[in-house]
Coordinates of C-alpha atoms in Angstrom, one line a residue:
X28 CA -4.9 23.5 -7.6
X29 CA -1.2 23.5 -6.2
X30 CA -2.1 21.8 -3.3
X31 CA -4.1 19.1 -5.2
X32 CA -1.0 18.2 -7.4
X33 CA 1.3 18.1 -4.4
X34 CA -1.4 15.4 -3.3
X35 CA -1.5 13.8 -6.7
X36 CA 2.5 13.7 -6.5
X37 CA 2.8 12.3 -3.3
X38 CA 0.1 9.5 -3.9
X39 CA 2.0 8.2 -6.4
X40 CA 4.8 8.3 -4.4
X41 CA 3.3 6.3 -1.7
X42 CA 1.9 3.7 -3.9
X43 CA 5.3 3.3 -5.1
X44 CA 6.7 3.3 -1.4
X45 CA 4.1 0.3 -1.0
X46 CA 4.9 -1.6 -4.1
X47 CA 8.7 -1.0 -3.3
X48 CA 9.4 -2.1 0.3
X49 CA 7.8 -4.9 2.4
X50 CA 8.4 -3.1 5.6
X51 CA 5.7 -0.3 4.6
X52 CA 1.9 -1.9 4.1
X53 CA -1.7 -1.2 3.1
X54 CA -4.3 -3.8 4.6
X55 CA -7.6 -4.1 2.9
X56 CA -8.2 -4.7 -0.8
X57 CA -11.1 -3.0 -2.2
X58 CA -10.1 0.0 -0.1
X59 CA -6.6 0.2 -0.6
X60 CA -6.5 3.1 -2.9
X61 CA -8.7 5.0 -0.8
X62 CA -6.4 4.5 2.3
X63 CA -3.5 5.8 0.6
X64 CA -5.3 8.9 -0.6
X65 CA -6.0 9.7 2.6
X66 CA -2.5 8.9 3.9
X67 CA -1.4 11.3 0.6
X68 CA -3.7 14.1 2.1
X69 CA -2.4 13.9 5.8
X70 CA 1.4 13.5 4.7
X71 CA 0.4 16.8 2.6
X72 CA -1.1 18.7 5.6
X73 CA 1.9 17.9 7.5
X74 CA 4.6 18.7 4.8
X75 CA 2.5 22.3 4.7
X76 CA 2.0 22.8 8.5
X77 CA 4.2 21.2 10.9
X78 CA 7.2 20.0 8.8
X79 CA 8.5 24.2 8.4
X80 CA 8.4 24.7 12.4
X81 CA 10.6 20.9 12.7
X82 CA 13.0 22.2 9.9
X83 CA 13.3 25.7 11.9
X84 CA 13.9 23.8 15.3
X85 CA 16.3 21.2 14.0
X86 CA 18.1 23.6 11.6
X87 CA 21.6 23.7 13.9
X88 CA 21.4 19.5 13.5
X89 CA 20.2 19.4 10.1
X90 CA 23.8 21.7 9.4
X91 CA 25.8 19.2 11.7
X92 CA 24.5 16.3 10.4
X93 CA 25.4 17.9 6.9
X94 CA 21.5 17.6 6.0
X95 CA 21.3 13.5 7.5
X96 CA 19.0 14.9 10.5
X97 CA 16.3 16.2 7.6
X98 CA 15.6 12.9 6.5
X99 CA 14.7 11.9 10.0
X100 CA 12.8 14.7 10.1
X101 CA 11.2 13.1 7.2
X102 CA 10.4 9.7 8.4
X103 CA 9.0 11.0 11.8
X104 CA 6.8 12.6 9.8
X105 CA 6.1 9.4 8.0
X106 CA 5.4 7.6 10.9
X107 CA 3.4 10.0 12.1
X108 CA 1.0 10.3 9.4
X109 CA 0.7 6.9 9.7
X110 CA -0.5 7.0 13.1
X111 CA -3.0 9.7 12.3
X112 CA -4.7 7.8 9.4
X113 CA -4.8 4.8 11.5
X114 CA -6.5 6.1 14.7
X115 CA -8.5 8.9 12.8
X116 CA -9.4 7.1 9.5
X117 CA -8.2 3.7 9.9
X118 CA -5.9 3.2 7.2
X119 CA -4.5 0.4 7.4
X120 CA -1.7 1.9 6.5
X121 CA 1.1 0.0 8.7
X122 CA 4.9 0.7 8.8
X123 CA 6.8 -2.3 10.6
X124 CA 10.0 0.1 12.1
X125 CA 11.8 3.3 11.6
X126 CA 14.0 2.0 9.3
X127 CA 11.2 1.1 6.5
X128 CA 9.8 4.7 7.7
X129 CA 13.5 5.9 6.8
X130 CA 13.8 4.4 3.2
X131 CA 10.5 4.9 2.7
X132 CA 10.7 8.9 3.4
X133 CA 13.9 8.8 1.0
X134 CA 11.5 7.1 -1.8
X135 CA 9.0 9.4 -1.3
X136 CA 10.6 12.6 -1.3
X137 CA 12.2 11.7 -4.9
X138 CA 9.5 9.9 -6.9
X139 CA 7.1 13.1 -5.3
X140 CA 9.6 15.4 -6.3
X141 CA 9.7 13.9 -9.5
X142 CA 6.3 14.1 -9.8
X143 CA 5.7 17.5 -8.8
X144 CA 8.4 18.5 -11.7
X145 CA 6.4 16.6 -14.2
X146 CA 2.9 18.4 -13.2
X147 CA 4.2 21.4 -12.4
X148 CA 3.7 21.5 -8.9
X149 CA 6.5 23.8 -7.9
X150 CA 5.5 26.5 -10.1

């Protein structure tokens, strides 16, 4: 049930993310919602599985950086979700450069952190 409110949270953050910035896109109409689901379910797997092994590895940057380096950690992640529901599930989910990827990681982590507050996510 955690998992599926983390997914909840981070959909909403994503459609935000779309609404918000011009650089970060959903093609299709009909099918828009269900492309960002599935964008919400991979950015979920990867949050859970490969984002903790990146955090470890880039932990001496992340401290150097004074925490700068975990937002790019973010937005690599971002972009490469975006990748995955393309060639896997063909999205349509389009981000036009790293710096959309970067503001849009920022946006995300705060409205799905928001979100996971207001459900209850983090309990």
């Amino acid at each position: 049930m955690n998992f599926l409110l983390r997914v909840l949270g981070i959909f909403v953050a994503v459609m935000v993310c779309v609404y918000l910035l011009p650089g970060i896109t959903v093609a299709g109409g009909e099918s828009q919602v269900m492309s960002v689901v599935i964008i919400a379910l991979v950015i979920a797997v990867l949050n859970s599985t490969l984002k903790p092994i990146l955090q470890l590895l880039g932990a001496p940057i992340t401290v150097i950086s004074l925490g700068i380096f975990y937002l790019i950690i973010n937005a690599a992640l971002l972009c490469l979700a975006a990748s995955i529901g393309n060639a896997v599930f063909d999205t349509g989910f389009y981000i036009n450069n790293f710096g959309s990827a970067f503001v849009g990681s920022i946006i995300i982590s705060l409205v799905s952190s928001l979100m996971n507050a207001i459900t209850g996510a983090n309990d």
